[in-house]
């Protein structure tokens, strides 16, 4: 993190439907009644992961036995996760746990990730081990996601298609909204084919995560499902949130966005505005916002600006 902000929103929680601040106690009371709780994160923000850990500990302290789903792990990795949290008691001495943690990290393909990034998620896995919780990977295998981006969903083989859980979601305004988000994430660069394939992968991933959630959710109301995922996957109560509602419209879900403040202080209401695309109005990004400092104040697109200007320069305008 480059610097600390003095933004007065940091640490505050807002309910978007009322556009007013609420206490953590009030938010937590809502969570106690929810069946699915989304904790939408910025993957690299340490404050977000600390809040996730706090909420899970508080749920356990309140007598709940939550399941934990992870976007960052795929459905085929669930066996590795469950094998770890179901270690026999005689194998839970500190030395054995260190060895088994290293083995788990290798099996999950996280040996190439930094130690800090691993610890963000391992602390939740460790909590599950200590409290005998069920945990699972919810996303598509990365190799399938890469295949969709590279060749398009229409060119997958039959076996690859069998790994998908399509809900046949079709919403043109949402598609246009996501195209604009993809372009922003890629610093203003996009092509029609790139946008189309990224959107196909996005839909396939959301469908899979939604199916994972409804498949794992038990009937026991004392066992809510807490989903650890990037905030984009529940923005505007769309994507995963919407697809879970497709399977179970009556399910009580709660969408908490762990929201980094803007680079310059802004009014809370500016974060909670509706978004209009074509003739459709989308809800604010989240039902609840928990504001935190930023992981970084650097412009990630700054180093690409010169290159992108060259790529987007009209034919015949070139110099040199």
PDB file of C-alpha atoms in Angstrom:
ATOM      1  CA  UNK A   1       0.000   0.000   0.000  1.00  0.00           C
ATOM      2  CA  UNK A   2       1.491   3.319  -1.049  1.00  0.00           C
ATOM      3  CA  UNK A   3      -0.158   5.612   1.477  1.00  0.00           C
ATOM      4  CA  UNK A   4      -2.942   5.824   3.996  1.00  0.00           C
ATOM      5  CA  UNK A   5      -5.997   7.908   3.271  1.00  0.00           C
ATOM      6  CA  UNK A   6      -7.809  10.193   5.682  1.00  0.00           C
ATOM      7  CA  UNK A   7     -11.103   9.590   3.866  1.00  0.00           C
ATOM      8  CA  UNK A   8     -13.817   9.736   6.576  1.00  0.00           C
ATOM      9  CA  UNK A   9     -15.673   6.820   4.955  1.00  0.00           C
ATOM     10  CA  UNK A  10     -12.983   4.305   5.914  1.00  0.00           C
ATOM     11  CA  UNK A  11     -14.342   1.806   8.433  1.00  0.00           C
ATOM     12  CA  UNK A  12     -17.965   2.821   7.914  1.00  0.00           C
ATOM     13  CA  UNK A  13     -20.766   0.525   6.720  1.00  0.00           C
ATOM     14  CA  UNK A  14     -23.671   1.720   4.578  1.00  0.00           C
ATOM     15  CA  UNK A  15     -26.942   0.124   3.513  1.00  0.00           C
ATOM     16  CA  UNK A  16     -27.472   1.099  -0.105  1.00  0.00           C
ATOM     17  CA  UNK A  17     -31.272   0.750  -0.205  1.00  0.00           C
ATOM     18  CA  UNK A  18     -31.566   3.435   2.485  1.00  0.00           C
ATOM     19  CA  UNK A  19     -28.312   5.198   1.621  1.00  0.00           C
ATOM     20  CA  UNK A  20     -27.454   5.522   5.266  1.00  0.00           C
ATOM     21  CA  UNK A  21     -24.783   4.344   7.656  1.00  0.00           C
ATOM     22  CA  UNK A  22     -25.475   1.265   9.778  1.00  0.00           C
ATOM     23  CA  UNK A  23     -23.595  -0.338  12.639  1.00  0.00           C
ATOM     24  CA  UNK A  24     -21.688  -3.583  12.367  1.00  0.00           C
ATOM     25  CA  UNK A  25     -24.097  -5.041  14.915  1.00  0.00           C
ATOM     26  CA  UNK A  26     -27.058  -4.258  12.649  1.00  0.00           C
ATOM     27  CA  UNK A  27     -25.305  -5.747   9.617  1.00  0.00           C
ATOM     28  CA  UNK A  28     -24.312  -8.841  11.559  1.00  0.00           C
ATOM     29  CA  UNK A  29     -27.894  -9.333  12.733  1.00  0.00           C
ATOM     30  CA  UNK A  30     -28.930  -9.443   9.062  1.00  0.00           C
ATOM     31  CA  UNK A  31     -26.194 -11.984   8.398  1.00  0.00           C
ATOM     32  CA  UNK A  32     -27.477 -14.250  11.153  1.00  0.00           C
ATOM     33  CA  UNK A  33     -30.759 -14.557   9.236  1.00  0.00           C
ATOM     34  CA  UNK A  34     -29.158 -15.059   5.810  1.00  0.00           C
ATOM     35  CA  UNK A  35     -28.606 -18.401   4.102  1.00  0.00           C
ATOM     36  CA  UNK A  36     -25.929 -17.150   1.698  1.00  0.00           C
ATOM     37  CA  UNK A  37     -23.505 -14.365   2.625  1.00  0.00           C
ATOM     38  CA  UNK A  38     -21.288 -12.860  -0.061  1.00  0.00           C
ATOM     39  CA  UNK A  39     -18.118 -11.137   1.133  1.00  0.00           C
ATOM     40  CA  UNK A  40     -17.006  -9.368  -2.037  1.00  0.00           C
ATOM     41  CA  UNK A  41     -13.318  -8.524  -1.923  1.00  0.00           C
ATOM     42  CA  UNK A  42     -10.463  -6.890  -3.734  1.00  0.00           C
ATOM     43  CA  UNK A  43      -8.182  -9.933  -3.863  1.00  0.00           C
ATOM     44  CA  UNK A  44      -5.065  -7.976  -2.872  1.00  0.00           C
ATOM     45  CA  UNK A  45      -6.495  -5.871  -0.040  1.00  0.00           C
ATOM     46  CA  UNK A  46      -5.384  -7.086   3.395  1.00  0.00           C
ATOM     47  CA  UNK A  47      -8.180  -5.149   5.126  1.00  0.00           C
ATOM     48  CA  UNK A  48     -10.777  -7.084   3.142  1.00  0.00           C
ATOM     49  CA  UNK A  49      -9.376 -10.425   4.214  1.00  0.00           C
ATOM     50  CA  UNK A  50      -9.215  -9.292   7.844  1.00  0.00           C
ATOM     51  CA  UNK A  51     -12.909  -8.355   7.704  1.00  0.00           C
ATOM     52  CA  UNK A  52     -13.789 -11.726   6.177  1.00  0.00           C
ATOM     53  CA  UNK A  53     -11.963 -13.518   8.984  1.00  0.00           C
ATOM     54  CA  UNK A  54     -13.696 -11.368  11.600  1.00  0.00           C
ATOM     55  CA  UNK A  55     -17.163 -12.079  10.205  1.00  0.00           C
ATOM     56  CA  UNK A  56     -16.536 -15.833  10.039  1.00  0.00           C
ATOM     57  CA  UNK A  57     -15.228 -15.887  13.610  1.00  0.00           C
ATOM     58  CA  UNK A  58     -18.246 -13.901  14.791  1.00  0.00           C
ATOM     59  CA  UNK A  59     -20.631 -16.299  13.035  1.00  0.00           C
ATOM     60  CA  UNK A  60     -18.947 -19.227  14.766  1.00  0.00           C
ATOM     61  CA  UNK A  61     -19.029 -17.394  18.099  1.00  0.00           C
ATOM     62  CA  UNK A  62     -22.769 -16.841  17.570  1.00  0.00           C
ATOM     63  CA  UNK A  63     -23.295 -20.591  17.282  1.00  0.00           C
ATOM     64  CA  UNK A  64     -23.364 -20.871  13.492  1.00  0.00           C
ATOM     65  CA  UNK A  65     -21.423 -23.505  11.585  1.00  0.00           C
ATOM     66  CA  UNK A  66     -20.820 -21.807   8.244  1.00  0.00           C
ATOM     67  CA  UNK A  67     -19.693 -23.446   5.046  1.00  0.00           C
ATOM     68  CA  UNK A  68     -17.016 -21.492   3.181  1.00  0.00           C
ATOM     69  CA  UNK A  69     -16.885 -21.321  -0.600  1.00  0.00           C
ATOM     70  CA  UNK A  70     -13.942 -19.858  -2.503  1.00  0.00           C
ATOM     71  CA  UNK A  71     -13.870 -18.285  -5.944  1.00  0.00           C
ATOM     72  CA  UNK A  72     -10.094 -18.642  -5.929  1.00  0.00           C
ATOM     73  CA  UNK A  73     -10.295 -22.448  -5.832  1.00  0.00           C
ATOM     74  CA  UNK A  74     -12.019 -24.564  -8.468  1.00  0.00           C
ATOM     75  CA  UNK A  75     -14.629 -27.265  -7.994  1.00  0.00           C
ATOM     76  CA  UNK A  76     -12.122 -30.038  -8.729  1.00  0.00           C
ATOM     77  CA  UNK A  77      -9.919 -28.823  -5.850  1.00  0.00           C
ATOM     78  CA  UNK A  78     -12.626 -29.343  -3.232  1.00  0.00           C
ATOM     79  CA  UNK A  79     -11.316 -32.814  -2.378  1.00  0.00           C
ATOM     80  CA  UNK A  80      -7.914 -31.343  -1.484  1.00  0.00           C
ATOM     81  CA  UNK A  81      -9.540 -28.692   0.705  1.00  0.00           C
ATOM     82  CA  UNK A  82     -11.809 -31.149   2.502  1.00  0.00           C
ATOM     83  CA  UNK A  83      -9.010 -33.665   3.021  1.00  0.00           C
ATOM     84  CA  UNK A  84      -7.038 -30.945   4.778  1.00  0.00           C
ATOM     85  CA  UNK A  85      -9.803 -29.752   7.115  1.00  0.00           C
ATOM     86  CA  UNK A  86     -10.690 -33.364   7.997  1.00  0.00           C
ATOM     87  CA  UNK A  87      -7.185 -34.275   9.166  1.00  0.00           C
ATOM     88  CA  UNK A  88      -7.285 -36.824  11.972  1.00  0.00           C
ATOM     89  CA  UNK A  89      -6.728 -35.270  15.440  1.00  0.00           C
ATOM     90  CA  UNK A  90      -3.471 -37.174  15.997  1.00  0.00           C
ATOM     91  CA  UNK A  91      -2.037 -35.448  12.890  1.00  0.00           C
ATOM     92  CA  UNK A  92      -2.766 -31.885  13.996  1.00  0.00           C
ATOM     93  CA  UNK A  93       0.413 -31.170  15.924  1.00  0.00           C
ATOM     94  CA  UNK A  94       2.157 -27.967  14.713  1.00  0.00           C
ATOM     95  CA  UNK A  95       4.911 -29.767  12.802  1.00  0.00           C
ATOM     96  CA  UNK A  96       2.462 -32.017  10.955  1.00  0.00           C
ATOM     97  CA  UNK A  97       0.239 -29.064  10.061  1.00  0.00           C
ATOM     98  CA  UNK A  98       3.201 -27.185   8.555  1.00  0.00           C
ATOM     99  CA  UNK A  99       3.983 -30.187   6.348  1.00  0.00           C
ATOM    100  CA  UNK A 100       0.338 -30.666   5.355  1.00  0.00           C
ATOM    101  CA  UNK A 101      -0.095 -26.955   4.623  1.00  0.00           C
ATOM    102  CA  UNK A 102       2.864 -27.058   2.241  1.00  0.00           C
ATOM    103  CA  UNK A 103       1.407 -30.140   0.573  1.00  0.00           C
ATOM    104  CA  UNK A 104      -2.021 -28.483   0.236  1.00  0.00           C
ATOM    105  CA  UNK A 105      -0.486 -25.366  -1.264  1.00  0.00           C
ATOM    106  CA  UNK A 106       1.292 -27.480  -3.873  1.00  0.00           C
ATOM    107  CA  UNK A 107      -1.862 -29.437  -4.737  1.00  0.00           C
ATOM    108  CA  UNK A 108      -3.860 -26.232  -5.142  1.00  0.00           C
ATOM    109  CA  UNK A 109      -1.227 -24.797  -7.474  1.00  0.00           C
ATOM    110  CA  UNK A 110      -0.396 -21.945  -5.121  1.00  0.00           C
ATOM    111  CA  UNK A 111       3.338 -22.623  -4.832  1.00  0.00           C
ATOM    112  CA  UNK A 112       3.955 -19.877  -7.408  1.00  0.00           C
ATOM    113  CA  UNK A 113       1.841 -17.304  -5.553  1.00  0.00           C
ATOM    114  CA  UNK A 114       3.399 -15.044  -2.943  1.00  0.00           C
ATOM    115  CA  UNK A 115       3.271 -16.026   0.717  1.00  0.00           C
ATOM    116  CA  UNK A 116       1.092 -13.045   1.624  1.00  0.00           C
ATOM    117  CA  UNK A 117      -1.549 -13.906  -0.977  1.00  0.00           C
ATOM    118  CA  UNK A 118      -1.588 -17.510   0.224  1.00  0.00           C
ATOM    119  CA  UNK A 119      -1.985 -16.470   3.857  1.00  0.00           C
ATOM    120  CA  UNK A 120      -5.046 -14.372   3.017  1.00  0.00           C
ATOM    121  CA  UNK A 121      -6.906 -17.574   2.148  1.00  0.00           C
ATOM    122  CA  UNK A 122      -5.029 -20.071   4.285  1.00  0.00           C
ATOM    123  CA  UNK A 123      -6.140 -18.242   7.443  1.00  0.00           C
ATOM    124  CA  UNK A 124      -9.724 -19.093   6.466  1.00  0.00           C
ATOM    125  CA  UNK A 125      -8.809 -22.698   5.667  1.00  0.00           C
ATOM    126  CA  UNK A 126      -7.078 -22.939   9.044  1.00  0.00           C
ATOM    127  CA  UNK A 127     -10.198 -21.551  10.742  1.00  0.00           C
ATOM    128  CA  UNK A 128     -12.219 -24.276   9.014  1.00  0.00           C
ATOM    129  CA  UNK A 129      -9.769 -26.916  10.241  1.00  0.00           C
ATOM    130  CA  UNK A 130     -10.004 -25.738  13.853  1.00  0.00           C
ATOM    131  CA  UNK A 131     -13.805 -25.549  13.769  1.00  0.00           C
ATOM    132  CA  UNK A 132     -14.505 -28.603  11.574  1.00  0.00           C
ATOM    133  CA  UNK A 133     -16.180 -26.569   8.839  1.00  0.00           C
ATOM    134  CA  UNK A 134     -17.013 -27.643   5.300  1.00  0.00           C
ATOM    135  CA  UNK A 135     -15.107 -25.714   2.624  1.00  0.00           C
ATOM    136  CA  UNK A 136     -15.122 -25.989  -1.141  1.00  0.00           C
ATOM    137  CA  UNK A 137     -13.818 -24.599  -4.400  1.00  0.00           C
ATOM    138  CA  UNK A 138     -16.651 -23.018  -6.371  1.00  0.00           C
ATOM    139  CA  UNK A 139     -15.186 -21.857  -9.669  1.00  0.00           C
ATOM    140  CA  UNK A 140     -14.551 -23.516 -13.015  1.00  0.00           C
ATOM    141  CA  UNK A 141     -11.133 -25.135 -13.441  1.00  0.00           C
ATOM    142  CA  UNK A 142      -8.734 -22.478 -14.723  1.00  0.00           C
ATOM    143  CA  UNK A 143      -7.857 -24.568 -17.775  1.00  0.00           C
ATOM    144  CA  UNK A 144     -11.488 -24.446 -18.958  1.00  0.00           C
ATOM    145  CA  UNK A 145     -11.686 -20.692 -18.362  1.00  0.00           C
ATOM    146  CA  UNK A 146      -8.533 -20.214 -20.442  1.00  0.00           C
ATOM    147  CA  UNK A 147      -9.944 -22.414 -23.204  1.00  0.00           C
ATOM    148  CA  UNK A 148     -13.111 -20.323 -23.426  1.00  0.00           C
ATOM    149  CA  UNK A 149     -11.110 -17.099 -23.611  1.00  0.00           C
ATOM    150  CA  UNK A 150      -8.796 -18.524 -26.275  1.00  0.00           C
ATOM    151  CA  UNK A 151     -11.171 -20.399 -28.590  1.00  0.00           C
ATOM    152  CA  UNK A 152     -14.687 -19.415 -27.525  1.00  0.00           C
ATOM    153  CA  UNK A 153     -17.328 -21.477 -25.732  1.00  0.00           C
ATOM    154  CA  UNK A 154     -18.732 -22.648 -29.063  1.00  0.00           C
ATOM    155  CA  UNK A 155     -15.459 -24.439 -29.844  1.00  0.00           C
ATOM    156  CA  UNK A 156     -15.145 -26.476 -26.653  1.00  0.00           C
ATOM    157  CA  UNK A 157     -15.170 -30.250 -26.987  1.00  0.00           C
ATOM    158  CA  UNK A 158     -18.060 -32.347 -25.729  1.00  0.00           C
ATOM    159  CA  UNK A 159     -16.128 -33.403 -22.638  1.00  0.00           C
ATOM    160  CA  UNK A 160     -15.249 -29.788 -21.859  1.00  0.00           C
ATOM    161  CA  UNK A 161     -18.881 -28.758 -22.264  1.00  0.00           C
ATOM    162  CA  UNK A 162     -19.879 -31.410 -19.746  1.00  0.00           C
ATOM    163  CA  UNK A 163     -17.957 -29.436 -17.107  1.00  0.00           C
ATOM    164  CA  UNK A 164     -20.195 -26.388 -17.575  1.00  0.00           C
ATOM    165  CA  UNK A 165     -23.441 -25.650 -15.724  1.00  0.00           C
ATOM    166  CA  UNK A 166     -25.285 -23.339 -18.149  1.00  0.00           C
ATOM    167  CA  UNK A 167     -28.355 -21.436 -16.982  1.00  0.00           C
ATOM    168  CA  UNK A 168     -28.777 -19.806 -20.428  1.00  0.00           C
ATOM    169  CA  UNK A 169     -28.611 -16.320 -18.946  1.00  0.00           C
ATOM    170  CA  UNK A 170     -29.376 -13.709 -21.617  1.00  0.00           C
ATOM    171  CA  UNK A 171     -29.381 -10.006 -20.785  1.00  0.00           C
ATOM    172  CA  UNK A 172     -28.095  -7.563 -23.415  1.00  0.00           C
ATOM    173  CA  UNK A 173     -27.855  -4.495 -21.120  1.00  0.00           C
ATOM    174  CA  UNK A 174     -25.832  -6.541 -18.626  1.00  0.00           C
ATOM    175  CA  UNK A 175     -23.619  -7.762 -21.448  1.00  0.00           C
ATOM    176  CA  UNK A 176     -22.968  -4.168 -22.506  1.00  0.00           C
ATOM    177  CA  UNK A 177     -22.256  -3.209 -18.897  1.00  0.00           C
ATOM    178  CA  UNK A 178     -19.700  -5.983 -18.579  1.00  0.00           C
ATOM    179  CA  UNK A 179     -18.087  -5.124 -21.919  1.00  0.00           C
ATOM    180  CA  UNK A 180     -17.473  -1.613 -20.578  1.00  0.00           C
ATOM    181  CA  UNK A 181     -16.033  -3.013 -17.349  1.00  0.00           C
ATOM    182  CA  UNK A 182     -13.718  -5.372 -19.232  1.00  0.00           C
ATOM    183  CA  UNK A 183     -12.503  -2.440 -21.328  1.00  0.00           C
ATOM    184  CA  UNK A 184     -11.826  -0.363 -18.212  1.00  0.00           C
ATOM    185  CA  UNK A 185      -9.939  -3.220 -16.546  1.00  0.00           C
ATOM    186  CA  UNK A 186      -7.791  -3.515 -19.672  1.00  0.00           C
ATOM    187  CA  UNK A 187      -6.975   0.203 -19.582  1.00  0.00           C
ATOM    188  CA  UNK A 188      -9.238   1.138 -22.479  1.00  0.00           C
ATOM    189  CA  UNK A 189      -8.180  -1.611 -24.848  1.00  0.00           C
ATOM    190  CA  UNK A 190     -10.664  -4.106 -26.258  1.00  0.00           C
ATOM    191  CA  UNK A 191     -11.673  -5.876 -29.443  1.00  0.00           C
ATOM    192  CA  UNK A 192     -15.101  -7.353 -30.239  1.00  0.00           C
ATOM    193  CA  UNK A 193     -13.770 -10.926 -30.152  1.00  0.00           C
ATOM    194  CA  UNK A 194     -11.863 -10.327 -26.911  1.00  0.00           C
ATOM    195  CA  UNK A 195     -14.956  -8.862 -25.220  1.00  0.00           C
ATOM    196  CA  UNK A 196     -17.203 -11.665 -26.456  1.00  0.00           C
ATOM    197  CA  UNK A 197     -14.937 -14.443 -25.195  1.00  0.00           C
ATOM    198  CA  UNK A 198     -14.246 -12.775 -21.869  1.00  0.00           C
ATOM    199  CA  UNK A 199     -17.991 -12.421 -21.398  1.00  0.00           C
ATOM    200  CA  UNK A 200     -18.529 -16.093 -22.265  1.00  0.00           C
ATOM    201  CA  UNK A 201     -15.955 -17.059 -19.633  1.00  0.00           C
ATOM    202  CA  UNK A 202     -17.534 -14.657 -17.133  1.00  0.00           C
ATOM    203  CA  UNK A 203     -20.978 -16.182 -17.601  1.00  0.00           C
ATOM    204  CA  UNK A 204     -19.630 -19.745 -17.423  1.00  0.00           C
ATOM    205  CA  UNK A 205     -17.794 -18.966 -14.192  1.00  0.00           C
ATOM    206  CA  UNK A 206     -20.821 -17.313 -12.582  1.00  0.00           C
ATOM    207  CA  UNK A 207     -23.051 -20.220 -13.610  1.00  0.00           C
ATOM    208  CA  UNK A 208     -20.593 -22.678 -12.084  1.00  0.00           C
ATOM    209  CA  UNK A 209     -20.220 -20.771  -8.827  1.00  0.00           C
ATOM    210  CA  UNK A 210     -23.991 -20.435  -8.488  1.00  0.00           C
ATOM    211  CA  UNK A 211     -24.462 -24.155  -9.095  1.00  0.00           C
ATOM    212  CA  UNK A 212     -21.729 -24.901  -6.545  1.00  0.00           C
ATOM    213  CA  UNK A 213     -23.473 -22.760  -3.948  1.00  0.00           C
ATOM    214  CA  UNK A 214     -26.921 -24.308  -4.348  1.00  0.00           C
ATOM    215  CA  UNK A 215     -25.364 -27.790  -4.465  1.00  0.00           C
ATOM    216  CA  UNK A 216     -23.462 -27.253  -1.216  1.00  0.00           C
ATOM    217  CA  UNK A 217     -26.070 -25.330   0.772  1.00  0.00           C
ATOM    218  CA  UNK A 218     -27.557 -27.590   3.469  1.00  0.00           C
ATOM    219  CA  UNK A 219     -31.136 -27.432   4.712  1.00  0.00           C
ATOM    220  CA  UNK A 220     -29.880 -26.642   8.221  1.00  0.00           C
ATOM    221  CA  UNK A 221     -30.471 -22.917   8.774  1.00  0.00           C
ATOM    222  CA  UNK A 222     -27.735 -22.929  11.393  1.00  0.00           C
ATOM    223  CA  UNK A 223     -25.236 -23.539   8.584  1.00  0.00           C
ATOM    224  CA  UNK A 224     -25.120 -20.468   6.335  1.00  0.00           C
ATOM    225  CA  UNK A 225     -22.859 -20.473   3.306  1.00  0.00           C
ATOM    226  CA  UNK A 226     -20.238 -17.721   3.246  1.00  0.00           C
ATOM    227  CA  UNK A 227     -18.843 -17.045  -0.221  1.00  0.00           C
ATOM    228  CA  UNK A 228     -15.379 -15.516  -0.557  1.00  0.00           C
ATOM    229  CA  UNK A 229     -15.172 -13.951  -4.001  1.00  0.00           C
ATOM    230  CA  UNK A 230     -14.219 -10.892  -5.989  1.00  0.00           C
ATOM    231  CA  UNK A 231     -16.784  -8.138  -5.541  1.00  0.00           C
ATOM    232  CA  UNK A 232     -17.482  -8.001  -9.273  1.00  0.00           C
ATOM    233  CA  UNK A 233     -19.146 -11.401  -9.132  1.00  0.00           C
ATOM    234  CA  UNK A 234     -22.052  -9.977  -7.119  1.00  0.00           C
ATOM    235  CA  UNK A 235     -22.157  -6.355  -8.273  1.00  0.00           C
ATOM    236  CA  UNK A 236     -25.669  -4.977  -8.813  1.00  0.00           C
ATOM    237  CA  UNK A 237     -27.018  -8.274  -7.366  1.00  0.00           C
ATOM    238  CA  UNK A 238     -26.195  -9.806 -10.731  1.00  0.00           C
ATOM    239  CA  UNK A 239     -23.774 -12.560 -11.786  1.00  0.00           C
ATOM    240  CA  UNK A 240     -23.482 -15.185  -9.016  1.00  0.00           C
ATOM    241  CA  UNK A 241     -26.147 -13.562  -6.829  1.00  0.00           C
ATOM    242  CA  UNK A 242     -28.647 -13.501  -9.695  1.00  0.00           C
ATOM    243  CA  UNK A 243     -27.922 -17.075 -10.808  1.00  0.00           C
ATOM    244  CA  UNK A 244     -28.363 -18.420  -7.270  1.00  0.00           C
ATOM    245  CA  UNK A 245     -31.719 -16.613  -7.182  1.00  0.00           C
ATOM    246  CA  UNK A 246     -32.511 -18.279 -10.516  1.00  0.00           C
ATOM    247  CA  UNK A 247     -32.163 -21.662  -8.811  1.00  0.00           C
ATOM    248  CA  UNK A 248     -33.887 -20.608  -5.579  1.00  0.00           C
ATOM    249  CA  UNK A 249     -35.831 -17.311  -5.771  1.00  0.00           C
ATOM    250  CA  UNK A 250     -36.824 -17.431  -2.096  1.00  0.00           C
ATOM    251  CA  UNK A 251     -33.302 -17.853  -0.746  1.00  0.00           C
ATOM    252  CA  UNK A 252     -32.216 -15.125   1.689  1.00  0.00           C
ATOM    253  CA  UNK A 253     -28.940 -13.761   0.311  1.00  0.00           C
ATOM    254  CA  UNK A 254     -26.894 -10.805   1.540  1.00  0.00           C
ATOM    255  CA  UNK A 255     -24.417  -8.941  -0.641  1.00  0.00           C
ATOM    256  CA  UNK A 256     -21.646  -7.162   1.272  1.00  0.00           C
ATOM    257  CA  UNK A 257     -19.117  -5.302  -0.834  1.00  0.00           C
ATOM    258  CA  UNK A 258     -15.781  -4.594   0.805  1.00  0.00           C
ATOM    259  CA  UNK A 259     -15.323  -1.287  -0.947  1.00  0.00           C
ATOM    260  CA  UNK A 260     -12.021   0.481  -1.468  1.00  0.00           C
ATOM    261  CA  UNK A 261     -12.461   4.251  -1.259  1.00  0.00           C
ATOM    262  CA  UNK A 262     -11.798   6.341  -4.361  1.00  0.00           C
ATOM    263  CA  UNK A 263      -8.430   8.007  -4.852  1.00  0.00           C
ATOM    264  CA  UNK A 264     -10.058  11.284  -3.795  1.00  0.00           C
ATOM    265  CA  UNK A 265     -12.661  11.547  -0.996  1.00  0.00           C
ATOM    266  CA  UNK A 266     -16.201  11.222  -2.318  1.00  0.00           C
ATOM    267  CA  UNK A 267     -19.658  11.338  -0.803  1.00  0.00           C
ATOM    268  CA  UNK A 268     -21.004   7.934   0.252  1.00  0.00           C
ATOM    269  CA  UNK A 269     -24.011   8.329  -2.038  1.00  0.00           C
ATOM    270  CA  UNK A 270     -21.748   8.455  -5.090  1.00  0.00           C
ATOM    271  CA  UNK A 271     -20.856   4.805  -4.468  1.00  0.00           C
ATOM    272  CA  UNK A 272     -24.492   3.782  -4.110  1.00  0.00           C
ATOM    273  CA  UNK A 273     -25.982   5.153  -7.315  1.00  0.00           C
ATOM    274  CA  UNK A 274     -27.990   3.035  -9.718  1.00  0.00           C
ATOM    275  CA  UNK A 275     -26.447   2.268 -13.108  1.00  0.00           C
ATOM    276  CA  UNK A 276     -28.511   2.671 -16.280  1.00  0.00           C
ATOM    277  CA  UNK A 277     -27.623   0.806 -19.472  1.00  0.00           C
ATOM    278  CA  UNK A 278     -29.955   1.164 -22.452  1.00  0.00           C
ATOM    279  CA  UNK A 279     -33.432   0.804 -20.934  1.00  0.00           C
ATOM    280  CA  UNK A 280     -32.392  -1.154 -17.843  1.00  0.00           C
ATOM    281  CA  UNK A 281     -31.620   0.216 -14.384  1.00  0.00           C
ATOM    282  CA  UNK A 282     -29.193  -1.798 -12.292  1.00  0.00           C
ATOM    283  CA  UNK A 283     -29.173  -1.633  -8.508  1.00  0.00           C
ATOM    284  CA  UNK A 284     -26.175  -0.207  -6.621  1.00  0.00           C
ATOM    285  CA  UNK A 285     -23.131  -2.469  -6.677  1.00  0.00           C
ATOM    286  CA  UNK A 286     -23.910  -3.980  -3.273  1.00  0.00           C
ATOM    287  CA  UNK A 287     -26.663  -4.138  -0.675  1.00  0.00           C
ATOM    288  CA  UNK A 288     -24.114  -3.171   1.974  1.00  0.00           C
ATOM    289  CA  UNK A 289     -20.821  -1.331   1.568  1.00  0.00           C
ATOM    290  CA  UNK A 290     -17.974  -1.635   4.067  1.00  0.00           C
ATOM    291  CA  UNK A 291     -15.462   1.062   3.171  1.00  0.00           C
ATOM    292  CA  UNK A 292     -11.728   0.432   3.482  1.00  0.00           C
ATOM    293  CA  UNK A 293      -8.508   2.076   2.442  1.00  0.00           C
ATOM    294  CA  UNK A 294      -7.089   1.228  -0.958  1.00  0.00           C
ATOM    295  CA  UNK A 295      -4.515  -1.459  -1.545  1.00  0.00           C
ATOM    296  CA  UNK A 296      -2.714   0.934  -3.899  1.00  0.00           C
ATOM    297  CA  UNK A 297      -2.990   4.532  -5.061  1.00  0.00           C
ATOM    298  CA  UNK A 298      -1.008   3.939  -8.232  1.00  0.00           C
ATOM    299  CA  UNK A 299      -2.784   4.089 -11.587  1.00  0.00           C
ATOM    300  CA  UNK A 300      -2.367   0.542 -12.972  1.00  0.00           C
ATOM    301  CA  UNK A 301      -2.872   1.861 -16.508  1.00  0.00           C
ATOM    302  CA  UNK A 302      -0.209   4.569 -16.361  1.00  0.00           C
ATOM    303  CA  UNK A 303       2.601   2.355 -17.638  1.00  0.00           C
ATOM    304  CA  UNK A 304       0.462   1.188 -20.578  1.00  0.00           C
ATOM    305  CA  UNK A 305      -0.793   4.585 -21.760  1.00  0.00           C
ATOM    306  CA  UNK A 306       1.872   5.163 -24.392  1.00  0.00           C
ATOM    307  CA  UNK A 307       1.530   1.666 -25.793  1.00  0.00           C
ATOM    308  CA  UNK A 308      -2.272   1.835 -25.871  1.00  0.00           C
ATOM    309  CA  UNK A 309      -2.266   5.217 -27.597  1.00  0.00           C
ATOM    310  CA  UNK A 310      -0.147   3.689 -30.336  1.00  0.00           C
ATOM    311  CA  UNK A 311      -2.471   0.699 -30.657  1.00  0.00           C
ATOM    312  CA  UNK A 312      -5.596   2.846 -30.916  1.00  0.00           C
ATOM    313  CA  UNK A 313      -4.162   5.574 -33.166  1.00  0.00           C
ATOM    314  CA  UNK A 314      -6.222   5.896 -36.397  1.00  0.00           C
ATOM    315  CA  UNK A 315      -4.624   4.645 -39.615  1.00  0.00           C
ATOM    316  CA  UNK A 316      -2.769   7.401 -41.422  1.00  0.00           C
ATOM    317  CA  UNK A 317      -2.208   9.424 -38.263  1.00  0.00           C
ATOM    318  CA  UNK A 318       0.981   7.644 -37.329  1.00  0.00           C
ATOM    319  CA  UNK A 319       4.268   9.338 -36.904  1.00  0.00           C
ATOM    320  CA  UNK A 320       7.841   8.319 -36.760  1.00  0.00           C
TER     321      UNK A 320
END
